[in-house]
Each structure stands twice: as C-alpha cells, then as structure tokens.
C-alpha cells in the first residue's frame, strides 16, 4: 500500500478517465470558439486582494473558503477560488480592453475552495468558463446562456433546467438592501453569527448562507425582482424575450442570487435533475461593475462557469456517450534481441507517419506479449523473430477476426496500415450517415 493518499476533497484523474475529461474540455472550448471565444490561461494564484475586491469580502468564498497563505516574501497569496477575477485582471493588465470590444475569453482551470467535501463538491475542482468583456446589450446575456446550453447539448447532457433571475444594479439594489435589512433585523437573533455580521454590510449574502436556519428564514425574504429599476427591468424583459424567441425554456427563479458579489442584473444557473444537493452544473451572469472595481473603465461584462466534475457525474448518470478511446493500431511482438531492435526501428518509422504502435519493452514471453496486445486492444499484431528477420516477411494478424495477412517488413507496411485505417474511417462515416460512401474515394 502507498504511504500517501490524495488530500481530502481532491481527486486524481487516472489514465482510464482522462479521455472523458479531454472530451468535455475540447467540446466546450470548441463550441465557445464558434461563438468567438479564445482560450486564456492565468496563474493558479493571485494576490489575495484581487478576490476580496471582486468576489467580495462578505461572501462565503472569501470569508470561509479561500486557500490563503503568506509566501516567502511575506505577500498574501490566494489559490484562485474561481476564474472570473483572474480573467478580468489579465485582460485589464494587458490592455486588451483598449482594443475592439467585446473581448471574449474562455478557460479551463482548477479552482480551490475549502468546503465540506461531498459528491460533486470538492476542495480542488475544475471549471470550464467564458467571460465576455464590453457587451452591454441584453442580447449578449441571451447569447451567453445559449452558449452554455449549446455546450450542455453537445455533450449529450439532458435533464437540465435553466433558472434565471435579475439582481439589478447598485441603484435599485440599495432599496432592496433596505427591505432585506428590515426583514432580517426582525429575526436577527436566529441568524448564524456570520449572517448577523452581514446584516449591515451586505444583507443579500444572507440569502445564500448554507446554514439551515438562515436558509429557512431567507425563504420568506423580499425578492429583488420587485425592486428592479426601469432600466434593469427592461433589460430583464428583453433577455427573457430573446430566450423565448430562440425557443429556450427557462424558469424565473428569485432564489438564484449567486454566491459572488460582482454580479449585476442577469444571473442564471443550469440545474441538473441527476445530482443530489450539488445540482448546479453551470452558473453565471452579468457583472457590469467588476472592471471598474479593479481599476479600469466602465466595461459591462458577463460570463459563466461549469463545474467539470459535476458535468462528468451528470454525463455518467445519464449514460451520455463518450468517444471511443484511441487504440493501439499494431502491436509488434518480438522474439530475441535482434527482433526487439527491429521492432523498435519499425515502430519509430510508423509513428513518424502517425500510426499508433507499441512493442514489448518488458522482456515478456511471446505468449505474454500476445496477451498484453489483447489487453490494450491492439487492432493488429505482428510477430517478429529470427525467421521473419531473415525472410523480411511476417504475418499481420487482425485481432478481431483472427485473419492473417502476409506483409513485408519494409515501407509497404506503412501503406497497408494507413489504408486499413482509412477504410475504417470511411466505414465509420458510412455508418454515421446511413448511406454508401464507397463511390466517393
Ligand atoms: P460558481 O457558481 O461559484 O461561479 O461556480 C461555477 C460552477 O463551478 C458551479 O455551478 C459548480 O458547477 C462548480 N463548482 C463550484 N464550487 C464547486 C466545488 N466546491 N466543487 C465542485 N464544483 C464546484 C463562479 O465560479 C463564477 N466565476 C462563474 C462566472 C463566470 N460568472 C461569471 N463568469
């Protein structure tokens, strides 16, 4: 047994699973690319103040969940709890917002939150996210939501519902805060200690407190939609109108307030029916004040992030399809050191041409090598011993049908394997299209 284990709330992705991760990430990145997004990569740690400023001092994330430490230079550093703050910092720092707007970035990142781990809730988790800086129109909100939905659809995820809300702008929210203060003050003795502290500074944060008592009290609190100013209300109406016209189902859900302080106006979550308590697979919204908060101009912006661990759980629960794992095309089984060297050379040549090849590097018996070839799912095997080296010929065995074919151990082997792989691709496409493509060669 190993002496060490992965730390609580963290997870390894083993080789048998990594194909699924690559598929989710590539699908999300490529759909986002069709919407004009390009990937941006930012550091895993930032100065702590960036998150205090953007995510907000009174949020659970900042108050309870951040991995914050002093580095050896005495600076306060935090492992990113989410992707938006770093993305905004980067576009601002590098002057991207001085060029043509909107600036659209996507990312796949690890995030860190000191939460109580359970299914779908980890301390190190991964997000796919997008951020669009400089788009004020309500159609941008609808487009953002459509992007999230297209990704979920492309991954074959069913049973998710879109929950939509507006949490207004600082102007209308001030009136709402007053109403919330009045409501919660009447029951302040029953609130948890953190929420009593939030009452004055940011009463909206009480609405997403995880303590059961606070949640029960919050259930009867006034709702933001009743306090929206005319502009915020018109914006929200247009977002809903766009989604309706595009045929996207949604529910207006006044409970969606999001756990991060930077949001303004539209907020949304996609909620899955396949997960228990941690059912939100995607969350996002508009954050018109964030860039200003970080020292830039007024740049209305918006985005979302999806939890990749949760997406994977949903896909598995729903029996969504993943692409077939790449297979070894040909396995060279060798007998004796001269054959082993010849196999190495042939493998190198074939790999240069893009063919997936493996050969024995363990020194196993021929029988064990064939067993191994079967285990790794090699399509073909080729046994090379002294006899084959002398004649320059060997038998290529199809591992599925058992058919054998005489082949020469020279460059013609490449052509044979290449053609076989082309034939397979063509057959795959024919299956997919349900027609006969053979005439197209
Ligand atoms: P968030 O709602 O905090 O938003 O996180 C987004 C998604 O990350 C969640 O819906 C969930 O799927 C996943 N997630 C969050 N915490 C955990 C956890 N502890 N374990 C596993 N998965 C988790 C944000 O982070 C915003 N930055 C999203 C955004 C981007 N808004 C605008 N732009």
mmCIF file of N, CA and C and ligand atoms in Angstrom, residues 61 81-85 107 111 113 115 118 120-127 129-131 258-260 262-263 269-270 278-287 302-311, ligand 1:
data_model
loop_
_atom_site.group_PDB
_atom_site.id
_atom_site.type_symbol
_atom_site.label_atom_id
_atom_site.label_comp_id
_atom_site.label_asym_id
_atom_site.label_seq_id
_atom_site.Cartn_x
_atom_site.Cartn_y
_atom_site.Cartn_z
ATOM 1 N N UNK A 61 -17.205 32.466 0.075
ATOM 2 C CA UNK A 61 -15.941 32.114 -0.578
ATOM 3 C C UNK A 61 -14.785 32.860 0.087
ATOM 4 N N UNK A 81 -10.197 30.805 -6.210
ATOM 5 C CA UNK A 81 -11.411 30.055 -5.890
ATOM 6 C C UNK A 81 -12.365 30.006 -7.081
ATOM 7 N N UNK A 82 -12.095 30.770 -8.120
ATOM 8 C CA UNK A 82 -12.936 30.827 -9.320
ATOM 9 C C UNK A 82 -12.142 31.505 -10.426
ATOM 10 N N UNK A 83 -12.683 31.551 -11.648
ATOM 11 C CA UNK A 83 -11.888 32.012 -12.777
ATOM 12 C C UNK A 83 -12.104 33.452 -13.230
ATOM 13 N N UNK A 84 -13.214 34.049 -12.819
ATOM 14 C CA UNK A 84 -13.556 35.371 -13.377
ATOM 15 C C UNK A 84 -12.575 36.459 -12.967
ATOM 16 N N UNK A 85 -12.198 36.480 -11.677
ATOM 17 C CA UNK A 85 -11.338 37.560 -11.180
ATOM 18 C C UNK A 85 -10.001 37.576 -11.921
ATOM 19 N N UNK A 107 -11.705 29.528 -20.679
ATOM 20 C CA UNK A 107 -10.644 28.920 -19.865
ATOM 21 C C UNK A 107 -11.088 27.576 -19.299
ATOM 22 N N UNK A 111 -9.793 25.129 -9.517
ATOM 23 C CA UNK A 111 -10.189 26.145 -8.533
ATOM 24 C C UNK A 111 -10.094 25.514 -7.148
ATOM 25 N N UNK A 113 -11.459 25.724 -3.112
ATOM 26 C CA UNK A 113 -12.331 26.268 -2.059
ATOM 27 C C UNK A 113 -12.331 25.284 -0.893
ATOM 28 N N UNK A 115 -14.203 23.782 1.247
ATOM 29 C CA UNK A 115 -15.591 23.472 1.551
ATOM 30 C C UNK A 115 -15.659 22.087 2.152
ATOM 31 N N UNK A 118 -18.230 16.565 -0.510
ATOM 32 C CA UNK A 118 -19.284 15.564 -0.691
ATOM 33 C C UNK A 118 -19.371 15.309 -2.195
ATOM 34 N N UNK A 120 -19.769 15.749 -5.772
ATOM 35 C CA UNK A 120 -19.961 16.967 -6.570
ATOM 36 C C UNK A 120 -19.466 18.230 -5.902
ATOM 37 N N UNK A 121 -18.915 18.105 -4.706
ATOM 38 C CA UNK A 121 -18.321 19.291 -4.073
ATOM 39 C C UNK A 121 -16.929 18.951 -3.570
ATOM 40 N N UNK A 122 -15.943 19.590 -4.168
ATOM 41 C CA UNK A 122 -14.556 19.270 -3.848
ATOM 42 C C UNK A 122 -13.815 20.502 -3.375
ATOM 43 N N UNK A 123 -12.612 20.279 -2.882
ATOM 44 C CA UNK A 123 -11.770 21.415 -2.491
ATOM 45 C C UNK A 123 -10.891 21.864 -3.665
ATOM 46 N N UNK A 124 -10.457 20.899 -4.442
ATOM 47 C CA UNK A 124 -9.887 21.254 -5.750
ATOM 48 C C UNK A 124 -10.870 20.751 -6.786
ATOM 49 N N UNK A 125 -11.407 21.667 -7.582
ATOM 50 C CA UNK A 125 -12.310 21.251 -8.655
ATOM 51 C C UNK A 125 -11.932 22.014 -9.917
ATOM 52 N N UNK A 126 -12.632 21.693 -11.007
ATOM 53 C CA UNK A 126 -12.236 22.278 -12.297
ATOM 54 C C UNK A 126 -13.424 22.954 -12.959
ATOM 55 N N UNK A 127 -13.154 24.063 -13.551
ATOM 56 C CA UNK A 127 -14.209 24.795 -14.249
ATOM 57 C C UNK A 127 -13.836 24.982 -15.709
ATOM 58 N N UNK A 129 -14.945 27.892 -18.253
ATOM 59 C CA UNK A 129 -15.659 29.162 -18.153
ATOM 60 C C UNK A 129 -15.418 30.054 -19.351
ATOM 61 N N UNK A 130 -16.301 31.014 -19.528
ATOM 62 C CA UNK A 130 -16.101 32.042 -20.555
ATOM 63 C C UNK A 130 -16.418 33.401 -19.945
ATOM 64 N N UNK A 131 -15.737 34.416 -20.432
ATOM 65 C CA UNK A 131 -16.010 35.785 -19.989
ATOM 66 C C UNK A 131 -16.052 36.665 -21.232
ATOM 67 N N UNK A 258 -26.741 33.882 -6.539
ATOM 68 C CA UNK A 258 -25.318 33.641 -6.775
ATOM 69 C C UNK A 258 -24.503 33.994 -5.525
ATOM 70 N N UNK A 259 -23.419 33.269 -5.329
ATOM 71 C CA UNK A 259 -22.652 33.436 -4.096
ATOM 72 C C UNK A 259 -21.495 34.421 -4.201
ATOM 73 N N UNK A 260 -21.438 35.180 -5.292
ATOM 74 C CA UNK A 260 -20.284 36.059 -5.503
ATOM 75 C C UNK A 260 -20.813 37.489 -5.687
ATOM 76 N N UNK A 262 -19.834 40.175 -7.392
ATOM 77 C CA UNK A 262 -19.685 41.064 -8.546
ATOM 78 C C UNK A 262 -20.895 41.131 -9.468
ATOM 79 N N UNK A 263 -21.878 40.258 -9.259
ATOM 80 C CA UNK A 263 -22.982 40.192 -10.226
ATOM 81 C C UNK A 263 -23.897 41.412 -10.206
ATOM 82 N N UNK A 269 -28.526 29.897 -13.601
ATOM 83 C CA UNK A 269 -27.901 28.612 -13.280
ATOM 84 C C UNK A 269 -28.580 27.521 -14.098
ATOM 85 N N UNK A 270 -27.789 26.538 -14.501
ATOM 86 C CA UNK A 270 -28.363 25.334 -15.099
ATOM 87 C C UNK A 270 -28.323 24.262 -14.023
ATOM 88 N N UNK A 278 -25.753 18.942 -4.796
ATOM 89 C CA UNK A 278 -24.865 19.789 -5.622
ATOM 90 C C UNK A 278 -25.304 19.713 -7.075
ATOM 91 N N UNK A 279 -26.467 20.279 -7.367
ATOM 92 C CA UNK A 279 -27.074 20.029 -8.667
ATOM 93 C C UNK A 279 -26.811 21.119 -9.699
ATOM 94 N N UNK A 280 -26.139 22.201 -9.288
ATOM 95 C CA UNK A 280 -25.884 23.275 -10.252
ATOM 96 C C UNK A 280 -24.645 22.919 -11.077
ATOM 97 N N UNK A 281 -24.854 22.702 -12.370
ATOM 98 C CA UNK A 281 -23.713 22.339 -13.215
ATOM 99 C C UNK A 281 -23.076 23.567 -13.852
ATOM 100 N N UNK A 282 -23.822 24.679 -13.883
ATOM 101 C CA UNK A 282 -23.301 25.876 -14.546
ATOM 102 C C UNK A 282 -23.919 27.102 -13.883
ATOM 103 N N UNK A 283 -23.080 28.099 -13.628
ATOM 104 C CA UNK A 283 -23.609 29.329 -13.025
ATOM 105 C C UNK A 283 -22.928 30.532 -13.634
ATOM 106 N N UNK A 284 -23.671 31.601 -13.774
ATOM 107 C CA UNK A 284 -23.037 32.797 -14.336
ATOM 108 C C UNK A 284 -23.954 33.994 -14.304
ATOM 109 N N UNK A 285 -23.543 35.014 -15.008
ATOM 110 C CA UNK A 285 -24.352 36.222 -15.067
ATOM 111 C C UNK A 285 -23.528 37.425 -15.493
ATOM 112 N N UNK A 286 -24.175 38.554 -15.344
ATOM 113 C CA UNK A 286 -23.581 39.822 -15.768
ATOM 114 C C UNK A 286 -22.845 40.450 -14.592
ATOM 115 N N UNK A 287 -21.735 41.109 -14.868
ATOM 116 C CA UNK A 287 -21.000 41.808 -13.792
ATOM 117 C C UNK A 287 -20.485 43.144 -14.341
ATOM 118 N N UNK A 302 -19.957 39.933 -18.797
ATOM 119 C CA UNK A 302 -20.743 38.790 -18.324
ATOM 120 C C UNK A 302 -20.027 37.480 -18.633
ATOM 121 N N UNK A 303 -20.469 36.409 -17.987
ATOM 122 C CA UNK A 303 -19.811 35.121 -18.224
ATOM 123 C C UNK A 303 -20.498 34.007 -17.454
ATOM 124 N N UNK A 304 -19.911 32.825 -17.551
ATOM 125 C CA UNK A 304 -20.402 31.704 -16.748
ATOM 126 C C UNK A 304 -19.276 30.707 -16.553
ATOM 127 N N UNK A 305 -19.474 29.794 -15.605
ATOM 128 C CA UNK A 305 -18.530 28.681 -15.455
ATOM 129 C C UNK A 305 -19.314 27.406 -15.163
ATOM 130 N N UNK A 306 -18.760 26.296 -15.680
ATOM 131 C CA UNK A 306 -19.363 24.982 -15.433
ATOM 132 C C UNK A 306 -18.409 24.162 -14.595
ATOM 133 N N UNK A 307 -18.912 23.427 -13.646
ATOM 134 C CA UNK A 307 -18.066 22.545 -12.844
ATOM 135 C C UNK A 307 -17.859 21.237 -13.607
ATOM 136 N N UNK A 308 -16.610 20.951 -13.966
ATOM 137 C CA UNK A 308 -16.374 19.778 -14.817
ATOM 138 C C UNK A 308 -16.609 18.459 -14.085
ATOM 139 N N UNK A 309 -16.293 18.429 -12.768
ATOM 140 C CA UNK A 309 -16.566 17.181 -12.022
ATOM 141 C C UNK A 309 -18.074 16.894 -12.045
ATOM 142 N N UNK A 310 -18.850 17.969 -11.873
ATOM 143 C CA UNK A 310 -20.313 17.766 -11.862
ATOM 144 C C UNK A 310 -20.822 17.379 -13.242
ATOM 145 N N UNK A 311 -20.267 17.995 -14.273
ATOM 146 C CA UNK A 311 -20.681 17.623 -15.639
ATOM 147 C C UNK A 311 -20.436 16.140 -15.878
HETATM 148 P P1 LIG B 1 -19.801 29.430 -9.126
HETATM 149 O O1 LIG B 1 -21.280 29.254 -9.145
HETATM 150 O O2 LIG B 1 -19.175 29.697 -7.823
HETATM 151 O O3 LIG B 1 -19.479 30.602 -10.145
HETATM 152 O O4 LIG B 1 -19.113 28.173 -9.758
HETATM 153 C C1 LIG B 1 -19.452 27.734 -11.065
HETATM 154 C C2 LIG B 1 -19.650 26.237 -11.089
HETATM 155 O O5 LIG B 1 -18.492 25.584 -10.568
HETATM 156 C C3 LIG B 1 -20.773 25.734 -10.195
HETATM 157 O O6 LIG B 1 -22.014 25.835 -10.857
HETATM 158 C C4 LIG B 1 -20.377 24.292 -9.978
HETATM 159 O O7 LIG B 1 -20.768 23.511 -11.096
HETATM 160 C C5 LIG B 1 -18.868 24.378 -9.924
HETATM 161 N N1 LIG B 1 -18.400 24.386 -8.515
HETATM 162 C C6 LIG B 1 -18.385 25.420 -7.660
HETATM 163 N N2 LIG B 1 -17.875 25.039 -6.462
HETATM 164 C C7 LIG B 1 -17.544 23.737 -6.583
HETATM 165 C C8 LIG B 1 -16.968 22.753 -5.703
HETATM 166 N N3 LIG B 1 -16.577 23.064 -4.473
HETATM 167 N N4 LIG B 1 -16.783 21.505 -6.180
HETATM 168 C C9 LIG B 1 -17.146 21.171 -7.441
HETATM 169 N N5 LIG B 1 -17.689 22.051 -8.312
HETATM 170 C C10 LIG B 1 -17.892 23.309 -7.889
HETATM 171 C C11 LIG B 1 -18.233 31.029 -10.436
HETATM 172 O O8 LIG B 1 -17.232 30.495 -10.075
HETATM 173 C C12 LIG B 1 -18.209 32.221 -11.370
HETATM 174 N N6 LIG B 1 -16.821 32.630 -11.566
HETATM 175 C C13 LIG B 1 -18.897 31.888 -12.680
HETATM 176 C C14 LIG B 1 -18.895 33.057 -13.615
HETATM 177 C C15 LIG B 1 -18.044 33.258 -14.648
HETATM 178 N N7 LIG B 1 -19.688 34.101 -13.534
HETATM 179 C C16 LIG B 1 -19.369 34.954 -14.489
HETATM 180 N N8 LIG B 1 -18.374 34.461 -15.156
#
